Amino acid sequence: MRREKQRVIPPAERATPDLDSGKYLVMWQGPQHPGITGNMSLRLVAEGDTVVDCETHVGYLHRGFEKLMERRLYMQNFPLVCRIAVPEPDFNEYCYAAALEELAGIVIPEKAVWLRTLSLEMMRLASFLMWIGGQAGAFGHGTIAQWSVTMRDYVLDLFEELTGGRIYHMYIIPGGVRGDVPAGFYKRVLETMAVVEKNLDDIELVMFHNAVFKMRAEGLGYIPRDWVDHYGITGPNARAAGVARDLRKDSGYLAYPRLDFQPIVGTESDAYERARLRLGEMYQAIDLIRQIVDMAPKDGPFRERLPNPLYWRIPAGETYVSAECTRGEYGFYVVSDGSDKPRRVAVRGPSYTHAVSVMERLVRGVNIADVAGLMVSLHTYPPEIER
Amino acid sequence: MDIKDFIAPFAVWKRAFEKPFTVKKPIDERPGAPRYRGFHMNDADACVGCGTCEAICMNNAIDLVPAAGREAKDGDSGLRPRIDYGRCCWCALCVDICPSGSLSMSNEYVWIDRDPDVFRYVPGVEAKPWDGSALGYRRAEGYRLLDEDRVPMPELGHAEAVASFLELVRGYSRAQAEKEADRCVSCGLCIASCPAHMDIPGYIKAVRDGDMDEGLRLLYETNPFPEACGRVCTHRCEEACSIGSGGDPVAIRWLKRYIADQVELSDYAKALPRGAAPSGKKVAIVGAGPGGLSAAYYLSMQGHAVTVFEAEEAAGGMLRYGIPEYRLPYPALDKDIGYIESLGVSISRGVSIGKDIELSKLRTDFDAVYLSTGLPVAYGLEVPGEDHPRVLDGVAVLARATRGEELGLGGRVAVIGGGNVAMDAARTALRHGATVDILYRRREEDMPADADEVREAKAEGARLVEKAIPLEVRDAPDAAGEAALFIWNEATMVQKEPGKRPVPEPIPGAVREGRYDSIIAAIGQGPDLSFIAESDGVPVKRFRPVVDSFGMATRAAGGAPVFAGGDLVNDRKDAISAIADGHRAAIGIDRLLYGKGA
Amino acid sequence: MDATTFAAALDLALGREKAAVAFYRELSAMASFAAQKSTLAEFMAMEEGHVAMISGMKAKGSVALSPTVAVDLGLAARMDAEERPTAGMTFQDILVAAIKKEERSGVLYERLAEAASQPGLKSVFERLVAEESRHKRYFEDLYESEISKDN
């Protein structure tokens, strides 16, 4: 028996609470709150312990990346873009590099294609490992977070070895990647994957066969399938609603067309389903990493020589490059005007939709205690909302 | 929901007896990965202070600052990068781009101090515990942001080259020039080392931008001989080039040539600035070499009426009479000179000072005089038999080749000396079908000639005899006056004094001889100062006019002030230094004529 | 030290330095243009300095000269000794004459040192040999840097 789905309140029914009536409590969740995934805040109006209205507030994390990029050389933006989404920087690196390569007509070496794919899948795994700790923690299961964050650190150890950095890898550089894999690296990747996989089994047992988690997550934050296109929902949030949308399959970038995998699709479209689906994607990432280790070329160049970065000019043009990140479609729209700096860069972070518009609607009718769990179940990263 | 959902969570308890991940060694120092991007290290001796790290740093975390105990010198600004860790984002683009490869990062990432100012330091200059760390981020093998390889210059093959006097170096195409220009990092180390301080990064940028008019304008700001210098400059700039610290230096000389070659002489006037209104002042210049004509150009730009007196029948000095046409074709030189003449500079050819006109007369007839007579006198071998009829002087041989005279060198030629004149003479002889030996008193690496010249001379078939001390020239027994025996002593290089260059010491008994149809002496040249009388008031010390910082030798009463420059005065004795001297003197003369004080 | 012998030795040296001054004066009379004259005048002034120095040592009764012999660059030995400068003499001609002159002085003192039986006197001549070697070296260095640049 599954808990009943949360009722979706249509916009027409949206109440305008009379705050002077004394029936309501207005409270702020965030910008500093463990239940908020980063620096944003929710202005909640509660009646009793039920949220009746919500306004999302962003702007606490605005660093002006898109504008900064217009004033920096193409190559100088390479260390900048990774900071747009702190827990998952590699997708920025990839999208930015791929956009420039497309505009400049550069084809990257085969090895770089595979190493980029490896880097992105390792990132997906690390990012989900952090997310699952947050999801469990939001429902009171702090132990899971201790396990998963440890596992994430093992993956970050791999990143440190490959790229020289744990958080900001700055590995996917326009033209390819910045270095070959160190000797014995693939072996350690496989060892770590085995450890992570074993821990995922434990997490699966403890978290997903858990009455408390089920009672709180099932039915919570139900996203009707017709919202997906309406709101531009992507990634696991869309797939859990039964929409088999995955850019890795749909646009087939990097080495994905040569990897064996199928998008995981759910039906229930609630917080539990989304969590379950993401767990599946973690196993899938491990599988993909194993495939990559197996198939990646061992020899050959890893970067195409580009012009001098101090004067690198890219012919006028515009492009949009996207990739499937853990939260959905991550995209860079880059306009070049023939000069040595981008004319405009716009970053599409999937959290923009998920954490602002969708969140505002889903949170109505939810118990205050579940707001954090709901938000985490949308897997949002406020840094990518404010570029 | 089933019964498993109530039991399964208790599986957590199985971990209760496991050691937590974090308590093994909670405060143990954890080394960074071998590639970790930690605190910077800099090999301050390999670093040339070019500041490319500063240019690429998107955080402005790097400043080039004076480093204790380091002076600016050719190819080294004397500055070293200072990193501000309040700004650094550890991206390591500075390491990736560093032309010399001196910058790297250690794998150290923990540094605690109460004083925030310590987190800004000059790696490699201020000692840090991680200096010399074997681990940390290095530029990966095969990964460079800059191109260390020069775009190859299309050249004639050696066999083809010696068969004619065709220009050896063919010049860059547009694509080649732009690719080569793209290698430059605009650090400006070259500007400091160029005697004329040409705006090299500026004109290289013009090549990148495809703006030849702007390029030409920048060239003429400091050098009115771009065609000639673009071919035969001694390119000190390329020795200073920061890109050369980790690869081939940028082909600055060829890029200069590229700009000048792209613009037709008839289009020069459109690109270049107009001269000032006539000043009514007259300046006499003695010697129409690069130095004299450079002074003429800049003086005429200031509106002065310039007359150049040239002893030879054609202008150009050593560029014409000393440098063979396969290195500097006459049309290229004529283009440079042609533009200067088109500005109204008058060149009186075939007028020799001291013979046809006296210095004292120039001092009377003109408002200023510039002496740029160069080094026309070839020094002798100074061995017994040096006045043998088959002992020729290198400069004279080259001049005769320029005039198109029959050289009559014969089949076997010895060239004595290791300078550029020796190489030019040897290669000219090769082009006349001779077998050539180049005999030099020291080793090949000691030769004052450009390494390229030596390499090419050898490639074209000249035989190099190193460590050959000339002893004597004797008449060949069977062909008196027609051929000569050159006798030399093989030497060994002996380091006699610490810090000085080794001395060639004759090996006792190792006396060799060769029979040659011609022996071309090219050991050095001196000035002809016989036209300066004591009454002219020009101070001379050890056969050099003594000049001030503007090149002025005298402003004594009894005539116009006299300036001097070029090979006559400076130590470098090359075209670009003469051009710089000419420019400097033009500024000095102009200031004097306008009463601004020199 | 025997004063008469010491004085005699220095007198000899003095005589040679004075002869050197006269040598440059003679060349200067032959000179035809300013560059030659200024160079010869400079070298002559050097020799006059030597005259003054030796006179001073003679008056003080002791020789204050370093015994260190300069490194021989080997140029003098190979130079053609027979040439005499002419009115059109070049810098090379003047330097060759100067080097040969210093070489001749050195050789003379060497012989005198060998012939001297008294150790004190021998040492005076040896120091004079060293002094002349340094003079010769000075001119040889000039020759290498100014004349024989390319060989």
PDB file of N, CA and C in Angstrom, chain A residues 113-152:
ATOM      1  N   VAL A 113      37.588  12.762 -25.484  1.00  0.00           N
ATOM      2  CA  VAL A 113      36.161  12.467 -25.453  1.00  0.00           C
ATOM      3  C   VAL A 113      35.868  11.506 -24.307  1.00  0.00           C
ATOM      4  N   TRP A 114      36.666  10.478 -24.201  1.00  0.00           N
ATOM      5  CA  TRP A 114      36.435   9.457 -23.176  1.00  0.00           C
ATOM      6  C   TRP A 114      36.757   9.962 -21.778  1.00  0.00           C
ATOM      7  N   LEU A 115      37.851  10.714 -21.675  1.00  0.00           N
ATOM      8  CA  LEU A 115      38.201  11.212 -20.345  1.00  0.00           C
ATOM      9  C   LEU A 115      37.184  12.238 -19.866  1.00  0.00           C
ATOM     10  N   ARG A 116      36.633  12.986 -20.798  1.00  0.00           N
ATOM     11  CA  ARG A 116      35.573  13.917 -20.404  1.00  0.00           C
ATOM     12  C   ARG A 116      34.349  13.146 -19.919  1.00  0.00           C
ATOM     13  N   THR A 117      34.012  12.090 -20.622  1.00  0.00           N
ATOM     14  CA  THR A 117      32.859  11.296 -20.216  1.00  0.00           C
ATOM     15  C   THR A 117      33.098  10.684 -18.841  1.00  0.00           C
ATOM     16  N   LEU A 118      34.309  10.194 -18.633  1.00  0.00           N
ATOM     17  CA  LEU A 118      34.654   9.615 -17.335  1.00  0.00           C
ATOM     18  C   LEU A 118      34.495  10.649 -16.230  1.00  0.00           C
ATOM     19  N   SER A 119      35.045  11.817 -16.498  1.00  0.00           N
ATOM     20  CA  SER A 119      34.986  12.886 -15.509  1.00  0.00           C
ATOM     21  C   SER A 119      33.531  13.244 -15.192  1.00  0.00           C
ATOM     22  N   LEU A 120      32.691  13.323 -16.220  1.00  0.00           N
ATOM     23  CA  LEU A 120      31.293  13.698 -15.990  1.00  0.00           C
ATOM     24  C   LEU A 120      30.544  12.611 -15.213  1.00  0.00           C
ATOM     25  N   GLU A 121      30.808  11.348 -15.514  1.00  0.00           N
ATOM     26  CA  GLU A 121      30.095  10.289 -14.785  1.00  0.00           C
ATOM     27  C   GLU A 121      30.582  10.172 -13.348  1.00  0.00           C
ATOM     28  N   MET A 122      31.877  10.369 -13.137  1.00  0.00           N
ATOM     29  CA  MET A 122      32.379  10.376 -11.759  1.00  0.00           C
ATOM     30  C   MET A 122      31.755  11.534 -10.991  1.00  0.00           C
ATOM     31  N   MET A 123      31.594  12.636 -11.686  1.00  0.00           N
ATOM     32  CA  MET A 123      30.975  13.798 -11.061  1.00  0.00           C
ATOM     33  C   MET A 123      29.518  13.513 -10.712  1.00  0.00           C
ATOM     34  N   ARG A 124      28.851  12.822 -11.632  1.00  0.00           N
ATOM     35  CA  ARG A 124      27.442  12.487 -11.383  1.00  0.00           C
ATOM     36  C   ARG A 124      27.332  11.640 -10.109  1.00  0.00           C
ATOM     37  N   LEU A 125      28.216  10.689 -10.011  1.00  0.00           N
ATOM     38  CA  LEU A 125      28.180   9.805  -8.846  1.00  0.00           C
ATOM     39  C   LEU A 125      28.454  10.600  -7.568  1.00  0.00           C
ATOM     40  N   ALA A 126      29.502  11.430  -7.613  1.00  0.00           N
ATOM     41  CA  ALA A 126      29.861  12.197  -6.415  1.00  0.00           C
ATOM     42  C   ALA A 126      28.730  13.143  -6.032  1.00  0.00           C
ATOM     43  N   SER A 127      28.124  13.739  -7.026  1.00  0.00           N
ATOM     44  CA  SER A 127      27.066  14.699  -6.764  1.00  0.00           C
ATOM     45  C   SER A 127      25.843  14.003  -6.147  1.00  0.00           C
ATOM     46  N   PHE A 128      25.476  12.854  -6.677  1.00  0.00           N
ATOM     47  CA  PHE A 128      24.345  12.106  -6.128  1.00  0.00           C
ATOM     48  C   PHE A 128      24.647  11.623  -4.722  1.00  0.00           C
ATOM     49  N   LEU A 129      25.921  11.265  -4.469  1.00  0.00           N
ATOM     50  CA  LEU A 129      26.275  10.791  -3.135  1.00  0.00           C
ATOM     51  C   LEU A 129      26.073  11.903  -2.110  1.00  0.00           C
ATOM     52  N   MET A 130      26.360  13.115  -2.516  1.00  0.00           N
ATOM     53  CA  MET A 130      26.121  14.207  -1.590  1.00  0.00           C
ATOM     54  C   MET A 130      24.619  14.448  -1.457  1.00  0.00           C
ATOM     55  N   TRP A 131      23.946  14.375  -2.583  1.00  0.00           N
ATOM     56  CA  TRP A 131      22.508  14.620  -2.552  1.00  0.00           C
ATOM     57  C   TRP A 131      21.797  13.599  -1.661  1.00  0.00           C
ATOM     58  N   ILE A 132      22.181  12.324  -1.772  1.00  0.00           N
ATOM     59  CA  ILE A 132      21.414  11.310  -1.044  1.00  0.00           C
ATOM     60  C   ILE A 132      21.581  11.494   0.458  1.00  0.00           C
ATOM     61  N   GLY A 133      22.757  11.987   0.864  1.00  0.00           N
ATOM     62  CA  GLY A 133      22.928  12.306   2.274  1.00  0.00           C
ATOM     63  C   GLY A 133      21.974  13.400   2.699  1.00  0.00           C
ATOM     64  N   GLY A 134      21.814  14.381   1.831  1.00  0.00           N
ATOM     65  CA  GLY A 134      20.913  15.485   2.132  1.00  0.00           C
ATOM     66  C   GLY A 134      19.475  15.021   2.181  1.00  0.00           C
ATOM     67  N   GLN A 135      19.126  14.147   1.254  1.00  0.00           N
ATOM     68  CA  GLN A 135      17.745  13.661   1.198  1.00  0.00           C
ATOM     69  C   GLN A 135      17.411  12.858   2.468  1.00  0.00           C
ATOM     70  N   ALA A 136      18.347  11.982   2.831  1.00  0.00           N
ATOM     71  CA  ALA A 136      18.101  11.177   4.030  1.00  0.00           C
ATOM     72  C   ALA A 136      18.109  12.070   5.260  1.00  0.00           C
ATOM     73  N   GLY A 137      19.050  12.996   5.291  1.00  0.00           N
ATOM     74  CA  GLY A 137      19.169  13.888   6.445  1.00  0.00           C
ATOM     75  C   GLY A 137      17.919  14.720   6.649  1.00  0.00           C
ATOM     76  N   ALA A 138      17.331  15.162   5.529  1.00  0.00           N
ATOM     77  CA  ALA A 138      16.143  16.005   5.631  1.00  0.00           C
ATOM     78  C   ALA A 138      14.987  15.251   6.275  1.00  0.00           C
ATOM     79  N   PHE A 139      15.032  13.950   6.212  1.00  0.00           N
ATOM     80  CA  PHE A 139      13.987  13.153   6.866  1.00  0.00           C
ATOM     81  C   PHE A 139      14.502  12.520   8.153  1.00  0.00           C
ATOM     82  N   GLY A 140      15.617  13.029   8.651  1.00  0.00           N
ATOM     83  CA  GLY A 140      16.089  12.597   9.953  1.00  0.00           C
ATOM     84  C   GLY A 140      17.039  11.434   9.944  1.00  0.00           C
ATOM     85  N   HIS A 141      17.451  10.969   8.760  1.00  0.00           N
ATOM     86  CA  HIS A 141      18.358   9.825   8.715  1.00  0.00           C
ATOM     87  C   HIS A 141      19.801  10.291   8.516  1.00  0.00           C
ATOM     88  N   GLY A 142      20.386  10.846   9.563  1.00  0.00           N
ATOM     89  CA  GLY A 142      21.732  11.416   9.452  1.00  0.00           C
ATOM     90  C   GLY A 142      22.795  10.385   9.166  1.00  0.00           C
ATOM     91  N   THR A 143      22.562   9.158   9.541  1.00  0.00           N
ATOM     92  CA  THR A 143      23.575   8.121   9.340  1.00  0.00           C
ATOM     93  C   THR A 143      23.895   7.937   7.863  1.00  0.00           C
ATOM     94  N   ILE A 144      22.847   7.979   7.041  1.00  0.00           N
ATOM     95  CA  ILE A 144      23.053   7.790   5.599  1.00  0.00           C
ATOM     96  C   ILE A 144      24.010   8.866   5.072  1.00  0.00           C
ATOM     97  N   ALA A 145      23.824  10.077   5.567  1.00  0.00           N
ATOM     98  CA  ALA A 145      24.681  11.166   5.103  1.00  0.00           C
ATOM     99  C   ALA A 145      26.131  10.895   5.459  1.00  0.00           C
ATOM    100  N   GLN A 146      26.353  10.321   6.659  1.00  0.00           N
ATOM    101  CA  GLN A 146      27.743  10.014   7.035  1.00  0.00           C
ATOM    102  C   GLN A 146      28.349   8.994   6.067  1.00  0.00           C
ATOM    103  N   TRP A 147      27.562   7.998   5.736  1.00  0.00           N
ATOM    104  CA  TRP A 147      28.083   6.995   4.796  1.00  0.00           C
ATOM    105  C   TRP A 147      28.332   7.595   3.422  1.00  0.00           C
ATOM    106  N   SER A 148      27.321   8.290   2.916  1.00  0.00           N
ATOM    107  CA  SER A 148      27.404   8.691   1.510  1.00  0.00           C
ATOM    108  C   SER A 148      28.460   9.770   1.300  1.00  0.00           C
ATOM    109  N   VAL A 149      28.599  10.658   2.290  1.00  0.00           N
ATOM    110  CA  VAL A 149      29.598  11.709   2.112  1.00  0.00           C
ATOM    111  C   VAL A 149      31.007  11.115   2.166  1.00  0.00           C
ATOM    112  N   THR A 150      31.144  10.063   2.965  1.00  0.00           N
ATOM    113  CA  THR A 150      32.441   9.369   2.958  1.00  0.00           C
ATOM    114  C   THR A 150      32.711   8.784   1.568  1.00  0.00           C
ATOM    115  N   MET A 151      31.672   8.162   1.014  1.00  0.00           N
ATOM    116  CA  MET A 151      31.852   7.587  -0.330  1.00  0.00           C
ATOM    117  C   MET A 151      32.191   8.677  -1.340  1.00  0.00           C
ATOM    118  N   ARG A 152      31.508   9.812  -1.171  1.00  0.00           N
ATOM    119  CA  ARG A 152      31.791  10.920  -2.089  1.00  0.00           C
ATOM    120  C   ARG A 152      33.260  11.309  -1.984  1.00  0.00           C
TER     121      ARG A 152
END
